[in-house]
């Protein structure tokens, strides 16, 4: 098998993308320790394209517009037609606080803002970032369907949706993609979203494929995170679990080297790709972080190795935890004044996504 980039059709949309995608949340700075270097970020995006990546994932909330703007800048000089831009909709922010808002009005405004920041006339994959419990899913879906019919978006996605929410969405709109957390340590979607996606011919964009850097092999017991870096409050990076996950990474790295002559990073991304109709989102903000892409291509994980991987996880991660810490909390509703109907109040989401 060669080392050319694998590709996949995004659902039945006719849009084809690379199976490794660049994630640009960290490039936005927010929740990753502050602003990234602009030149370095642009170089990272261009180097992703040079390495065969076509899908670039971003969102308005990543740096409150900054990530989308940088993606727009990086692709503006002749690269737009070589890229599949995936972005999102349905989170708003005020004074650094984030709220879900999947209303038709919000989406109609946001899509124009995103097109402008991205310096383009179309978005290739447009996701609803988080389901909004205050807006009927069918309302949100209906607006995306219209944008799709107008040609402003080429494929429709949802993110962080359950299969039931996906079904509700599909009653009002075509759906091509679901974006969910998925990696060797966070496998919750195996039980529901992944089988459902397979049954409905949806592509799964797996986010956190490197488990926020844990599965790269770079983390050490004394690694510290600065500023607003979300890993400072990620329970996998904190005692008592951090040593367990580090032990698992060490054993997985041994396995990868012994069986395949690869690193744990390559094993982690290959594992995501071998699970079904998936795309692995690889977050990076430095061009050299993408160099190991070549080690992911041209091989597969066999059954025996899979069993060994599962055994390692069982033996080392005795106190596993999922990615729930990133999920926005259920919103509080305002207390009803004696004689008035209560109005739902938008409460801030935790720093996530
Ligand atoms: N839909 C959603 O709700 C949602 C939620 C989360 C993420 N996402 C998307 O998924 C993308 C990927 O997820 P993620 O960024 O959270 O996490 P990730 O891809 O699991 O991890 C990214 C981090 O891993 C480290 N890394 C990458 N390559 C490396 C290498 N070669 N050597 C050492 N370290 C390396 C970098 O950390 P340092 O920069 O610190 O070195 C990088 O920022 C995001 O960028 C975003 O596009 C979507």
Short mmCIF file of C-alpha atoms in Angstrom, two decimals, residues 148-335:
data_model
loop_
_atom_site.label_atom_id
_atom_site.label_comp_id
_atom_site.label_asym_id
_atom_site.label_seq_id
_atom_site.Cartn_x
_atom_site.Cartn_y
_atom_site.Cartn_z
CA UNK A 148 -27.86 23.97 0.95
CA UNK A 149 -30.52 24.56 -1.72
CA UNK A 150 -29.10 28.06 -2.32
CA UNK A 151 -25.62 26.57 -2.86
CA UNK A 152 -24.08 28.50 0.05
CA UNK A 153 -23.17 25.23 1.73
CA UNK A 154 -22.29 21.97 -0.04
CA UNK A 155 -22.75 19.41 2.73
CA UNK A 156 -24.70 19.49 5.98
CA UNK A 157 -23.42 18.32 9.35
CA UNK A 158 -24.29 18.15 13.01
CA UNK A 159 -21.86 17.98 15.88
CA UNK A 160 -22.28 16.56 19.38
CA UNK A 161 -25.73 15.23 18.43
CA UNK A 162 -27.20 11.93 19.64
CA UNK A 163 -28.75 9.50 17.11
CA UNK A 164 -32.25 10.64 18.17
CA UNK A 165 -31.30 14.26 17.56
CA UNK A 166 -29.84 13.25 14.19
CA UNK A 167 -33.13 11.56 13.28
CA UNK A 168 -35.09 14.69 14.23
CA UNK A 169 -32.71 16.76 12.10
CA UNK A 170 -33.15 14.43 9.14
CA UNK A 171 -36.92 14.88 9.24
CA UNK A 172 -36.34 18.46 8.01
CA UNK A 173 -33.09 18.35 6.06
CA UNK A 174 -30.57 16.14 4.30
CA UNK A 175 -27.62 15.24 6.53
CA UNK A 176 -24.15 14.18 5.41
CA UNK A 177 -21.82 14.39 8.41
CA UNK A 178 -21.74 13.97 12.16
CA UNK A 179 -18.78 15.38 14.08
CA UNK A 180 -18.14 13.67 17.44
CA UNK A 181 -15.32 13.11 19.92
CA UNK A 182 -13.55 9.86 19.04
CA UNK A 183 -10.15 8.46 19.83
CA UNK A 184 -8.55 5.42 21.49
CA UNK A 185 -9.46 6.79 24.94
CA UNK A 186 -12.90 8.24 24.10
CA UNK A 187 -14.97 5.58 22.38
CA UNK A 188 -18.50 6.40 23.53
CA UNK A 189 -19.79 6.78 19.95
CA UNK A 190 -19.06 3.09 19.28
CA UNK A 191 -22.33 2.38 21.08
CA UNK A 192 -24.62 4.75 19.20
CA UNK A 193 -23.46 7.49 16.82
CA UNK A 194 -21.02 5.39 14.79
CA UNK A 195 -23.45 2.52 14.02
CA UNK A 196 -26.18 5.04 13.30
CA UNK A 197 -23.87 6.97 10.93
CA UNK A 198 -22.97 3.74 9.12
CA UNK A 199 -26.66 2.91 8.71
CA UNK A 200 -27.49 6.33 7.29
CA UNK A 201 -24.43 6.73 5.07
CA UNK A 202 -23.04 9.62 7.08
CA UNK A 203 -19.35 10.42 7.39
CA UNK A 204 -18.02 10.72 10.93
CA UNK A 205 -15.58 13.57 11.55
CA UNK A 206 -13.73 12.32 14.62
CA UNK A 207 -12.53 15.20 16.76
CA UNK A 208 -9.78 14.97 19.35
CA UNK A 209 -8.23 12.06 17.43
CA UNK A 210 -5.04 12.72 19.41
CA UNK A 211 -6.98 13.21 22.65
CA UNK A 212 -5.79 16.82 22.85
CA UNK A 213 -2.18 15.77 22.48
CA UNK A 214 -2.20 12.93 25.02
CA UNK A 215 -1.91 10.32 22.25
CA UNK A 216 1.08 12.00 20.62
CA UNK A 217 3.58 10.66 23.18
CA UNK A 218 4.75 14.21 23.98
CA UNK A 219 3.19 14.45 27.42
CA UNK A 220 5.32 13.92 30.52
CA UNK A 221 4.37 13.69 34.21
CA UNK A 222 5.56 17.29 34.72
CA UNK A 223 3.99 18.79 31.56
CA UNK A 224 2.10 21.95 32.51
CA UNK A 225 -0.34 24.08 30.56
CA UNK A 226 -0.50 27.85 30.73
CA UNK A 227 -3.20 30.51 30.52
CA UNK A 228 -6.63 29.34 29.41
CA UNK A 229 -5.36 26.03 27.94
CA UNK A 230 -8.31 23.65 28.42
CA UNK A 231 -5.95 20.81 29.31
CA UNK A 232 -5.36 22.54 32.65
CA UNK A 233 -8.85 21.41 33.66
CA UNK A 234 -9.16 18.24 31.54
CA UNK A 235 -9.57 15.34 34.01
CA UNK A 236 -7.39 13.11 31.84
CA UNK A 237 -4.49 15.51 32.42
CA UNK A 238 -5.04 15.69 36.18
CA UNK A 239 -4.47 13.28 39.08
CA UNK A 240 -5.54 10.59 39.72
CA UNK A 241 -6.04 9.74 36.04
CA UNK A 242 -3.08 11.42 34.34
CA UNK A 243 -0.53 8.73 35.39
CA UNK A 244 -2.92 6.02 34.18
CA UNK A 245 -3.27 7.60 30.75
CA UNK A 246 0.48 8.18 30.49
CA UNK A 247 1.06 4.50 31.28
CA UNK A 248 -1.42 3.52 28.57
CA UNK A 249 0.34 5.78 26.04
CA UNK A 250 3.70 4.19 26.89
CA UNK A 251 2.34 0.66 26.41
CA UNK A 252 0.56 1.64 23.17
CA UNK A 253 3.78 3.18 21.89
CA UNK A 254 5.64 -0.08 22.63
CA UNK A 255 2.98 -2.04 20.78
CA UNK A 256 3.07 0.33 17.77
CA UNK A 257 6.85 0.09 17.51
CA UNK A 258 7.05 -3.68 18.03
CA UNK A 259 4.27 -4.60 15.61
CA UNK A 260 4.43 -1.88 12.99
CA UNK A 261 7.57 0.20 13.48
CA UNK A 262 5.33 3.24 14.14
CA UNK A 263 4.73 5.67 17.00
CA UNK A 264 1.69 5.86 19.27
CA UNK A 265 0.58 8.96 17.36
CA UNK A 266 0.43 7.03 14.07
CA UNK A 267 -1.34 4.13 15.81
CA UNK A 268 -3.94 6.49 17.30
CA UNK A 269 -4.82 8.14 13.98
CA UNK A 270 -4.73 4.83 12.08
CA UNK A 271 -7.10 3.36 14.68
CA UNK A 272 -9.66 6.12 14.01
CA UNK A 273 -9.40 5.60 10.25
CA UNK A 274 -9.83 1.83 10.57
CA UNK A 275 -13.12 2.17 12.49
CA UNK A 276 -15.42 2.94 9.56
CA UNK A 277 -16.44 5.90 7.38
CA UNK A 278 -14.32 8.30 9.40
CA UNK A 279 -12.15 11.36 8.99
CA UNK A 280 -9.57 12.01 11.73
CA UNK A 281 -9.37 15.66 12.78
CA UNK A 282 -5.76 16.42 13.69
CA UNK A 283 -5.34 19.64 15.65
CA UNK A 284 -2.06 21.43 14.94
CA UNK A 285 -0.61 24.93 15.14
CA UNK A 286 2.96 24.26 14.00
CA UNK A 287 3.77 22.84 10.55
CA UNK A 288 6.19 20.20 11.85
CA UNK A 289 3.40 18.68 13.98
CA UNK A 290 1.95 17.35 10.72
CA UNK A 291 5.12 15.54 9.63
CA UNK A 292 3.99 12.15 11.06
CA UNK A 293 1.07 12.06 8.59
CA UNK A 294 3.15 9.84 6.32
CA UNK A 295 3.36 7.21 9.09
CA UNK A 296 -0.43 6.91 9.26
CA UNK A 297 -0.90 5.98 5.61
CA UNK A 298 -0.49 2.69 3.79
CA UNK A 299 -1.19 0.13 6.57
CA UNK A 300 -3.95 -1.18 8.85
CA UNK A 301 -4.28 -2.44 12.40
CA UNK A 302 -4.92 -6.20 12.47
CA UNK A 303 -7.29 -8.10 14.77
CA UNK A 304 -4.59 -9.40 17.07
CA UNK A 305 -3.22 -5.91 17.62
CA UNK A 306 -6.73 -4.63 18.30
CA UNK A 307 -7.17 -7.20 21.05
CA UNK A 308 -3.81 -6.23 22.49
CA UNK A 309 -4.79 -2.53 22.43
CA UNK A 310 -8.02 -3.27 24.29
CA UNK A 311 -6.10 -5.34 26.84
CA UNK A 312 -3.64 -2.48 27.42
CA UNK A 313 -6.46 0.00 27.99
CA UNK A 314 -8.23 -2.30 30.43
CA UNK A 315 -5.05 -2.92 32.41
CA UNK A 316 -3.76 0.66 32.57
CA UNK A 317 -6.78 2.99 32.61
CA UNK A 318 -8.55 1.71 35.68
CA UNK A 319 -10.54 4.90 36.19
CA UNK A 320 -11.56 5.95 32.65
CA UNK A 321 -13.38 9.18 31.90
CA UNK A 322 -14.93 10.51 28.71
CA UNK A 323 -14.86 13.95 27.08
CA UNK A 324 -17.95 15.14 28.99
CA UNK A 325 -15.99 17.93 30.63
CA UNK A 326 -16.16 19.77 27.30
CA UNK A 327 -19.94 19.68 27.02
CA UNK A 328 -21.86 22.85 27.75
CA UNK A 329 -24.05 22.44 30.86
CA UNK A 330 -27.80 22.21 30.65
CA UNK A 331 -29.13 25.72 30.72
CA UNK A 332 -30.83 27.12 33.77
CA UNK A 333 -34.21 28.60 33.30
CA UNK A 334 -35.03 31.85 35.03
CA UNK A 335 -37.24 31.57 38.10
#
